[in-house]
Short mmCIF file of C-alpha atoms in Angstrom, two decimals:
data_model
loop_
_atom_site.label_atom_id
_atom_site.label_comp_id
_atom_site.label_asym_id
_atom_site.label_seq_id
_atom_site.Cartn_x
_atom_site.Cartn_y
_atom_site.Cartn_z
CA THR E 1 -22.12 -0.42 -12.53
CA VAL E 2 -21.46 -2.52 -9.42
CA HIS E 3 -19.26 -5.56 -10.12
CA HIS E 4 -19.38 -8.78 -8.08
CA ALA E 5 -22.06 -7.13 -5.94
CA ALA E 6 -22.92 -10.20 -3.83
CA GLN E 7 -19.30 -11.10 -3.04
CA TYR E 8 -18.27 -7.57 -2.08
CA HIS E 9 -21.48 -7.17 -0.05
CA ILE E 10 -20.44 -10.13 2.13
CA LEU E 11 -16.86 -8.90 2.35
CA ARG E 12 -17.95 -5.44 3.50
CA HIS E 13 -20.18 -6.90 6.21
CA TRP E 14 -17.22 -8.81 7.60
CA LEU E 15 -14.71 -6.00 7.39
CA CYS E 16 -16.53 -2.71 7.81
CA GLY E 17 -20.15 -3.21 8.85
CA ASP E 18 -23.37 -2.86 6.89
CA ASP E 19 -23.78 -1.22 3.50
CA LEU E 20 -25.75 1.70 4.91
CA ASN E 21 -22.69 2.97 6.80
CA PHE E 22 -20.57 2.25 3.73
CA VAL E 23 -22.82 4.42 1.53
CA ARG E 24 -22.89 7.16 4.17
CA SER E 25 -19.11 7.30 4.00
CA LEU E 26 -19.04 7.11 0.22
CA HIS E 27 -21.66 9.74 -0.59
CA ARG E 28 -19.20 12.62 -0.22
CA CYS E 29 -15.53 12.34 -1.19
CA LYS E 30 -12.61 14.67 -1.77
CA ARG E 31 -9.78 14.31 -4.25
CA ILE E 32 -6.35 13.69 -2.75
CA SER E 33 -2.88 13.59 -4.28
CA PRO E 34 -0.67 11.08 -2.42
CA SER E 35 3.02 11.79 -2.88
CA GLY E 36 5.60 9.14 -3.69
CA GLY E 37 3.67 7.19 -6.32
CA LYS E 38 4.37 6.79 -10.04
CA SER E 39 1.12 5.24 -11.23
CA ARG E 40 -0.66 8.59 -11.72
CA ALA E 41 -3.84 6.95 -10.50
CA GLY E 42 -6.63 9.19 -9.29
CA PHE E 43 -7.43 9.00 -5.58
CA LEU E 44 -10.46 10.07 -3.57
CA GLN E 45 -10.96 9.89 0.19
CA THR E 46 -14.35 9.65 1.85
CA HIS E 47 -15.36 12.62 3.99
CA ASP E 48 -14.92 10.62 7.21
CA GLY E 49 -11.50 9.30 6.17
CA ARG E 50 -12.50 5.62 6.45
CA PHE E 51 -12.15 4.61 2.80
CA LEU E 52 -10.07 5.38 -0.28
CA LEU E 53 -11.26 5.22 -3.88
CA LYS E 54 -8.61 4.56 -6.50
CA SER E 55 -8.98 4.64 -10.26
CA VAL E 56 -7.61 1.53 -11.94
CA ASN E 57 -6.50 1.02 -15.52
CA SER E 58 -7.90 -1.48 -17.99
CA ALA E 59 -5.33 -4.19 -17.15
CA GLU E 60 -6.11 -3.98 -13.43
CA TYR E 61 -9.86 -3.89 -14.13
CA LYS E 62 -9.52 -6.99 -16.32
CA MET E 63 -7.65 -8.78 -13.55
CA LEU E 64 -10.51 -8.11 -11.11
CA THR E 65 -13.26 -9.12 -13.51
CA THR E 66 -11.71 -12.10 -15.32
CA ARG E 67 -13.49 -15.18 -14.02
CA SER E 68 -10.39 -17.18 -13.04
CA HIS E 69 -8.68 -14.29 -11.24
CA ALA E 70 -11.88 -13.20 -9.47
CA GLN E 71 -12.59 -16.73 -8.26
CA ALA E 72 -9.03 -17.10 -6.96
CA MET E 73 -9.22 -13.75 -5.18
CA PHE E 74 -12.53 -14.48 -3.46
CA ALA E 75 -11.33 -17.97 -2.51
CA TYR E 76 -8.27 -16.39 -0.87
CA VAL E 77 -10.44 -13.86 0.95
CA ASP E 78 -12.60 -16.75 2.14
CA GLN E 79 -9.53 -18.36 3.73
CA ILE E 80 -8.62 -15.08 5.42
CA LEU E 81 -12.08 -14.47 6.86
CA PHE E 82 -13.25 -17.96 7.77
CA ASP E 83 -10.03 -19.96 8.22
CA LYS E 84 -8.22 -17.04 9.88
CA LEU E 85 -5.33 -17.24 7.43
CA PRO E 86 -2.77 -14.53 8.34
CA SER E 87 -2.80 -11.73 5.77
CA VAL E 88 -1.94 -8.03 5.52
CA LEU E 89 -3.36 -7.58 2.02
CA ALA E 90 -5.29 -4.32 1.68
CA GLN E 91 -8.59 -5.83 0.60
CA VAL E 92 -10.67 -4.46 -2.23
CA ILE E 93 -14.20 -4.04 -0.84
CA GLY E 94 -15.89 -2.65 -3.93
CA LEU E 95 -15.41 -2.40 -7.71
CA PHE E 96 -17.39 0.13 -9.73
CA THR E 97 -17.61 1.47 -13.27
CA VAL E 98 -18.54 5.15 -13.36
CA CYS E 99 -19.87 6.59 -16.63
CA TYR E 100 -19.84 10.31 -17.34
CA LYS E 101 -19.95 12.80 -20.19
CA SER E 102 -17.35 15.41 -21.03
CA GLN E 103 -18.79 18.92 -20.96
CA LYS E 104 -16.79 19.96 -24.01
CA LYS E 105 -17.22 16.98 -26.30
CA GLN E 106 -20.42 15.52 -24.82
CA GLN E 107 -18.79 12.13 -25.24
CA ALA E 108 -19.56 9.30 -22.84
CA LYS E 109 -16.55 7.98 -20.95
CA SER E 110 -16.00 5.35 -18.28
CA LYS E 111 -13.67 5.05 -15.32
CA TYR E 112 -13.04 2.09 -13.06
CA TYR E 113 -12.74 2.54 -9.31
CA ILE E 114 -11.89 0.23 -6.44
CA VAL E 115 -12.68 0.98 -2.80
CA GLN E 116 -10.32 0.01 0.02
CA ARG E 117 -10.13 0.77 3.70
CA ASN E 118 -7.80 3.60 4.65
CA ILE E 119 -4.90 1.89 6.42
CA ARG E 120 -3.96 5.11 8.24
CA TYR E 121 -7.50 5.96 9.39
CA SER E 122 -7.01 5.02 13.06
CA LEU E 123 -3.58 6.61 13.44
CA PRO E 124 -3.10 10.00 15.10
CA THR E 125 -1.16 12.71 13.35
CA PRO E 126 1.62 13.39 12.83
CA HIS E 127 2.93 10.06 11.58
CA ASN E 128 5.54 8.96 9.05
CA THR E 129 4.49 6.94 6.00
CA PHE E 130 6.67 4.68 3.87
CA ASP E 131 6.02 2.77 0.65
CA LEU E 132 8.36 -0.23 0.77
CA LYS E 133 9.11 -2.50 -2.18
CA GLY E 134 12.23 -4.16 -0.84
CA VAL E 135 14.75 -2.64 -3.24
CA GLY E 136 18.11 -0.96 -2.77
CA LYS E 137 19.48 2.49 -2.11
CA HIS E 138 18.36 3.92 -5.45
CA ARG E 139 14.69 3.89 -4.38
CA ARG E 140 14.55 7.14 -2.48
CA VAL E 141 12.21 10.11 -2.66
CA PRO E 142 13.98 12.67 -4.89
CA SER E 143 15.79 15.43 -3.03
CA GLU E 144 13.63 18.15 -4.55
CA MET E 145 10.61 16.80 -2.66
CA PRO E 146 10.12 18.12 0.90
CA ILE E 147 11.55 15.15 2.75
CA LEU E 148 12.88 17.11 5.70
CA ALA E 149 11.71 20.05 7.74
CA GLN E 150 14.93 21.93 6.98
CA GLY E 151 15.62 25.48 8.01
CA PRO E 152 17.51 27.94 5.78
CA ASP E 153 20.68 27.76 7.87
CA GLN E 154 20.74 23.99 8.47
CA ASP E 155 22.86 21.49 6.64
CA ASP E 156 22.33 17.73 6.39
CA SER E 157 24.43 16.94 9.46
CA GLU E 158 22.28 19.22 11.61
CA LEU E 159 19.18 17.44 10.39
CA GLY E 160 20.48 14.09 11.64
CA ILE E 161 20.92 12.14 8.41
CA GLN E 162 24.10 10.55 9.75
CA ALA E 163 24.00 6.88 10.67
CA GLY E 164 22.09 6.14 13.83
CA GLN E 165 20.14 9.40 13.79
CA GLN E 166 16.57 10.00 12.66
CA PRO E 167 15.89 12.74 10.11
CA ARG E 168 12.96 15.00 10.82
CA LEU E 169 10.43 14.40 8.09
CA ALA E 170 7.95 16.84 6.65
CA PRO E 171 4.35 15.70 7.29
CA GLY E 172 2.26 14.18 4.52
CA VAL E 173 5.10 12.89 2.33
CA VAL E 174 5.07 9.19 1.44
CA LEU E 175 8.68 8.02 1.52
CA TRP E 176 10.49 5.04 0.03
CA ASP E 177 12.86 2.24 1.03
CA GLN E 178 16.07 4.24 1.41
CA ASN E 179 14.25 7.00 3.31
CA PHE E 180 13.02 4.30 5.69
CA ARG E 181 16.58 3.08 6.28
CA GLU E 182 17.70 6.63 7.00
CA TRP E 183 14.76 7.19 9.34
CA THR E 184 15.60 4.07 11.38
CA GLY E 185 19.36 4.67 11.22
CA GLY E 186 19.77 1.41 9.32
CA LYS E 187 18.11 -0.61 12.08
CA PRO E 188 14.95 -2.74 11.84
CA LEU E 189 11.78 -1.91 13.75
CA CYS E 190 11.02 -3.92 16.88
CA LEU E 191 7.76 -5.86 17.09
CA GLY E 192 6.36 -8.12 19.77
CA SER E 193 7.14 -11.78 19.09
CA GLN E 194 3.51 -12.70 18.33
CA ASP E 195 3.10 -9.68 16.07
CA LEU E 196 6.26 -10.56 14.19
CA LYS E 197 5.18 -14.20 13.72
CA TYR E 198 1.83 -13.06 12.35
CA LEU E 199 3.46 -10.53 10.00
CA GLU E 200 5.95 -13.07 8.67
CA ALA E 201 3.19 -15.62 8.04
CA ALA E 202 0.96 -12.96 6.47
CA VAL E 203 3.62 -11.67 4.07
CA HIS E 204 4.49 -15.25 3.09
CA ASN E 205 0.85 -16.11 2.38
CA ASP E 206 0.15 -12.90 0.49
CA THR E 207 3.25 -13.02 -1.73
CA LEU E 208 2.56 -16.69 -2.51
CA PHE E 209 -0.97 -15.79 -3.63
CA LEU E 210 0.11 -12.73 -5.62
CA SER E 211 2.86 -14.59 -7.46
CA SER E 212 0.41 -17.39 -8.32
CA GLN E 213 -1.75 -14.74 -10.02
CA THR E 214 1.31 -13.25 -11.80
CA LEU E 215 0.89 -9.94 -9.96
CA ILE E 216 3.80 -7.57 -9.34
CA ASP E 217 4.76 -4.03 -8.33
CA TYR E 218 3.00 -4.20 -4.95
CA SER E 219 4.47 -2.64 -1.84
CA LEU E 220 4.05 -2.52 1.92
CA LEU E 221 2.51 0.73 3.10
CA LEU E 222 3.85 1.37 6.59
CA ALA E 223 2.59 4.22 8.76
CA ALA E 224 4.45 4.75 12.02
CA VAL E 225 3.66 6.89 15.07
CA GLU E 226 6.81 7.50 17.04
CA PRO E 227 6.93 7.05 20.84
CA GLY E 228 5.73 10.04 22.80
CA ILE E 229 3.04 11.14 20.36
CA HIS E 230 -0.69 11.26 21.13
CA GLY E 231 -0.86 8.92 24.08
CA SER E 232 2.00 6.61 23.13
CA GLU E 233 4.35 8.44 25.49
CA ARG E 234 3.04 6.66 28.59
CA THR E 235 4.34 3.28 27.46
CA GLY E 236 7.26 4.58 25.43
CA GLN E 237 6.14 2.44 22.50
CA GLY E 238 5.17 3.53 19.03
CA LYS E 239 2.27 2.37 16.86
CA LEU E 240 2.27 0.89 13.38
CA ALA E 241 -0.37 0.42 10.71
CA LEU E 242 0.55 -1.50 7.58
CA GLY E 243 -0.79 -3.37 4.59
CA ILE E 244 0.21 -4.60 1.14
CA ILE E 245 -1.12 -2.14 -1.46
CA ASP E 246 -1.07 -1.70 -5.26
CA TRP E 247 -1.27 -5.44 -5.81
CA LEU E 248 -3.46 -5.44 -8.92
CA ARG E 249 -0.71 -4.95 -11.53
CA PRO E 250 -0.26 -8.02 -13.77
CA PHE E 251 3.12 -8.84 -15.28
CA THR E 252 2.34 -7.82 -18.85
CA LEU E 253 4.49 -7.26 -21.93
CA ASP E 254 5.17 -3.60 -21.11
CA LYS E 255 6.46 -4.57 -17.68
CA TYR E 256 8.69 -7.22 -19.25
CA VAL E 257 10.14 -4.61 -21.61
CA GLU E 258 10.63 -2.20 -18.68
CA THR E 259 12.52 -4.88 -16.75
CA THR E 260 14.77 -5.69 -19.72
CA VAL E 261 15.61 -2.05 -20.51
CA LYS E 262 16.38 -1.15 -16.90
CA SER E 263 18.58 -4.23 -16.54
CA LEU E 264 20.62 -3.15 -19.56
CA MET E 265 20.85 0.55 -18.63
CA HIS E 266 21.49 0.39 -14.89
CA SER E 267 23.67 -1.64 -12.59
CA ASP E 268 20.96 -1.58 -9.88
CA ARG E 269 18.29 -4.22 -10.07
CA PRO E 270 15.02 -3.02 -11.63
CA THR E 271 12.03 -2.41 -9.38
CA VAL E 272 9.77 -4.67 -11.44
CA ILE E 273 10.85 -8.25 -12.12
CA GLU E 274 9.20 -11.60 -12.86
CA PRO E 275 6.41 -12.42 -10.32
CA LYS E 276 8.12 -15.25 -8.43
CA LEU E 277 11.39 -13.33 -8.17
CA TYR E 278 9.49 -10.20 -7.13
CA ALA E 279 7.74 -12.16 -4.37
CA ARG E 280 11.03 -13.64 -3.12
CA ARG E 281 12.78 -10.26 -3.07
CA PHE E 282 9.84 -8.65 -1.30
CA LEU E 283 9.66 -11.43 1.31
CA ASP E 284 13.41 -11.31 1.97
CA ALA E 285 13.38 -7.53 2.36
CA MET E 286 10.50 -7.57 4.85
CA GLY E 287 12.60 -9.91 6.96
CA THR E 288 15.23 -7.18 7.29
CA PHE E 289 12.77 -4.40 8.19
CA PHE E 290 11.37 -5.99 11.38
CA VAL E 291 12.80 -7.96 14.30
CA SER E 292 11.37 -9.50 17.45
CA ALA E 293 11.66 -7.43 20.61
CA SER E 294 11.42 -8.03 24.34
CA LYS E 295 8.62 -6.48 26.40
CA ASP E 296 10.88 -3.51 27.13
CA ALA E 297 11.77 -2.84 23.51
CA ARG E 298 10.83 0.37 21.74
CA LEU E 299 9.63 1.08 18.23
#
């Protein structure tokens, strides 16, 4: 089943060309397992790498199909496309229900999938990827995951985890807020003044919209190519690709309970909080991750 077919048809034409090319990309996909996430959602990537398919749960599906939420979302997209409203929201460009039968039980089942553009599609490899929610030091990829390309005889100091040094990261691992701070040595990334103004306006607009729809638990996916990699070495500047992802989660009763329990059990602030507070924390944190740079500044 294709949901909101007419609206997504228009959106795809604006963002990624005609539907024929979209179907050509979509006709063959491979399952991927992104690291760093907790949602346990199923992911597929199209054979050409242009698009990602993500399975969504019933609450997220309801958010996309409820009349009031859908109208608000398409109205916001209209502002982005036609009024040139700054935004870095990773747009949903398709919503589908897929029905199938289990081979063992011969029972019909349904899954919901959204399609989004792959933010990292245009970036060369290797690159570092971070999932940033704007929380404190406790949000770090667990040590048992392959964060660093560490040799058998190397300790942490040799790997450059000390302040001001960049750890060497293993490819393909999606890292979190504290890993990002370690990677930058506690310093923000430098952007051109116009780029920074656009990003600040975009994050403000997007968080305002998401909080108005009582949506939480979103994050900024940041992929960074360091200077000196795949053509960037001539200018000495790096390259970034970013977007706000996982923004379909409504603030439901289970999330309220999670917030309350974590607040009672831990001194650190919980990751998930009330929508307006979540938006404010996210906006404030993004202001510490990026700064304006002169023409001679580096990534």
